[in-house]
XYZ file of N, CA and C in Angstrom:
219
model
N 6.781 -2.869 -27.288
C 8.494 -2.292 -26.111
C 7.374 -1.249 -24.877
N 7.882 -1.190 -23.483
C 7.106 -0.713 -22.682
C 7.554 1.026 -22.994
N 6.911 1.732 -22.727
C 7.494 3.137 -23.463
C 8.155 3.286 -21.549
N 8.563 4.742 -21.831
C 9.578 4.878 -21.118
C 8.936 5.161 -19.616
N 7.687 5.726 -19.318
C 6.721 6.140 -18.355
C 6.198 4.674 -17.548
N 5.645 4.196 -18.390
C 6.002 2.836 -17.906
C 6.631 1.817 -17.231
N 7.926 2.100 -18.095
C 9.219 1.656 -17.353
C 9.690 1.796 -15.870
N 9.406 3.331 -16.151
C 9.580 4.221 -14.159
C 8.833 3.465 -13.693
N 7.023 3.067 -14.076
C 6.590 3.049 -12.916
C 6.744 1.410 -12.750
N 7.041 0.539 -13.517
C 7.196 -0.626 -13.232
C 8.586 -0.787 -11.982
N 9.701 -0.009 -12.626
C 10.883 0.201 -11.848
C 10.391 0.712 -10.005
N 9.824 1.522 -10.321
C 9.110 2.075 -9.011
C 8.489 0.919 -8.341
N 7.737 0.674 -8.816
C 6.651 -0.719 -8.393
C 7.656 -1.384 -7.966
N 8.800 -1.575 -8.480
C 9.353 -2.855 -8.154
C 10.445 -2.522 -6.534
N 10.855 -1.385 -6.408
C 11.830 -0.667 -5.869
C 10.610 -0.624 -4.420
N 9.363 -0.406 -4.426
C 8.419 -0.008 -3.404
C 8.065 -1.704 -2.648
N 7.740 -2.094 -3.955
C 8.094 -4.165 -3.409
C 9.496 -4.876 -2.337
N 10.112 -3.113 -2.256
C 11.569 -4.481 -1.632
C 11.087 -3.318 -0.591
N 10.757 -3.014 -0.156
C 10.652 -2.189 0.996
C 10.085 -3.313 2.421
N 10.790 -2.924 3.378
C 10.036 -3.523 4.631
C 8.604 -4.039 4.928
N 7.623 -2.642 4.827
C 6.432 -3.149 5.077
C 5.301 -3.503 3.716
N 5.765 -2.944 2.795
C 4.908 -3.234 1.602
C 4.366 -4.569 1.525
N 5.092 -5.932 1.547
C 5.011 -7.047 1.560
C 3.959 -7.026 2.701
N 4.354 -6.793 4.083
C 3.713 -6.912 5.152
C 2.250 -6.746 4.585
N 1.855 -5.110 4.497
C 0.726 -4.495 3.931
C 0.048 -5.256 3.055
N 0.584 -6.261 2.264
C 0.306 -6.871 0.885
C -0.286 -7.695 1.827
N 0.553 -8.839 2.465
C -0.062 -9.879 3.213
C -1.594 -9.872 3.751
N -1.570 -8.432 5.056
C -2.584 -8.387 5.470
C -3.920 -7.971 4.698
N -3.931 -7.256 3.562
C -4.783 -6.951 2.925
C -5.353 -7.881 2.075
N -4.566 -8.729 1.671
C -5.455 -9.927 0.476
C -5.982 -9.474 -0.153
N -7.583 -10.000 -0.263
C -8.171 -9.006 -1.247
C -9.276 -8.702 -0.455
N -9.054 -8.380 0.862
C -10.344 -7.898 1.576
C -9.672 -6.294 1.626
N -10.720 -5.398 1.989
C -10.776 -3.956 2.105
C -10.580 -3.945 3.637
N -9.794 -3.251 3.875
C -9.574 -2.831 5.437
C -9.112 -1.585 5.881
N -10.152 -0.879 6.523
C -9.703 0.176 6.907
C -8.145 0.607 7.772
N -7.402 2.264 8.208
C -6.245 2.120 8.336
C -6.083 1.536 9.555
N -6.999 1.681 10.361
C -6.864 1.167 12.215
C -6.529 -0.170 11.900
N -7.301 -1.014 11.183
C -7.578 -2.037 10.902
C -5.564 -2.847 10.465
N -5.523 -1.659 9.662
C -3.676 -2.121 9.151
C -3.338 -2.384 10.158
N -3.127 -0.891 10.899
C -2.115 -0.549 12.501
C -2.612 -1.507 13.209
N -3.565 -2.255 13.192
C -3.584 -2.822 14.544
C -3.110 -4.548 13.958
N -3.107 -5.141 12.812
C -2.613 -6.334 12.143
C -1.232 -6.207 11.804
N -0.634 -5.008 12.204
C 0.893 -4.580 11.602
C 1.535 -4.234 12.608
N 2.172 -4.851 13.892
C 2.831 -4.529 15.306
C 3.525 -4.022 14.829
N 4.158 -2.658 15.412
C 5.862 -2.421 14.815
C 5.608 -1.183 14.126
N 4.763 -1.253 13.094
C 4.540 -0.305 12.104
C 4.416 1.031 12.977
N 4.774 2.332 12.045
C 4.400 3.417 12.830
C 3.001 4.062 11.384
N 2.341 4.779 12.448
C 1.540 5.495 11.073
C 1.575 6.240 10.382
N 3.241 6.875 10.416
C 3.708 7.799 9.640
C 4.027 6.738 8.520
N 4.977 5.713 8.560
C 5.121 4.447 7.495
C 4.092 3.927 6.973
N 3.262 3.495 7.668
C 1.981 2.864 7.208
C 0.819 3.746 5.687
N 1.052 5.130 6.664
C 0.442 6.341 5.642
C 1.401 5.733 4.432
N 2.353 6.415 4.359
C 3.226 6.461 3.463
C 3.583 5.538 2.450
N 3.196 4.205 3.076
C 3.390 2.875 2.195
C 1.784 3.046 1.637
N 1.268 3.284 2.220
C -0.428 3.374 1.480
C -0.652 4.338 0.417
N -0.148 5.038 0.433
C 0.091 6.325 -0.594
C 1.058 5.273 -1.251
N 2.197 5.362 -1.408
C 2.879 4.857 -2.670
C 2.059 3.719 -3.096
N 1.751 2.763 -2.703
C 1.410 1.683 -2.977
C -0.116 1.873 -3.641
N -0.837 3.532 -3.621
C -1.594 3.602 -4.440
C -1.458 4.677 -5.401
N -0.539 5.083 -5.482
C 0.435 5.730 -6.489
C 0.979 4.997 -7.749
N 1.243 3.871 -7.364
C 1.460 2.524 -8.367
C 0.757 1.790 -9.167
N -0.457 1.934 -8.544
C -1.765 0.857 -9.267
C -1.279 -0.273 -8.339
N -1.060 -0.368 -7.105
C -0.670 -1.848 -6.157
C -2.139 -2.105 -5.438
N -2.715 -0.648 -4.576
C -3.472 -0.433 -3.940
C -4.818 0.192 -4.672
N -6.445 0.382 -3.972
C -7.100 1.043 -4.486
C -7.477 2.032 -3.275
N -7.681 2.944 -3.198
C -8.371 3.441 -2.224
C -9.638 3.967 -2.319
N -10.626 3.552 -1.428
C -11.690 4.155 -1.053
C -12.032 4.602 0.246
N -13.047 5.604 0.343
C -13.314 6.530 1.446
C -14.829 5.875 1.715
N -15.046 5.750 3.401
C -15.405 5.266 3.289
C -16.549 5.806 4.518
N -18.110 5.931 4.698
C -18.556 6.306 5.633
C -18.333 5.974 6.502
N -18.178 7.267 7.822
C -18.202 6.645 9.016
C -18.970 6.529 10.055
N -18.338 5.256 10.389
C -19.562 4.104 11.422
C -20.095 4.816 12.367
N -21.033 4.291 12.715
C -21.992 5.364 13.631
C -22.572 3.720 15.033
């Protein structure tokens, strides 16, 4: 039986996946790593605020992992 915390996390993740932009982000990411700007270009219509909030929540629920890259020159 799942613990209460696991159930809450599962329920939160299910709610997150039902939001408008979450599945779009998952589709664009696929199995590749992408920069925030790449995601933004590939998701016309999403605002920076919504994309950032969506990615943060996806990271908190374990749907995606964030990697901090060195700036390109």
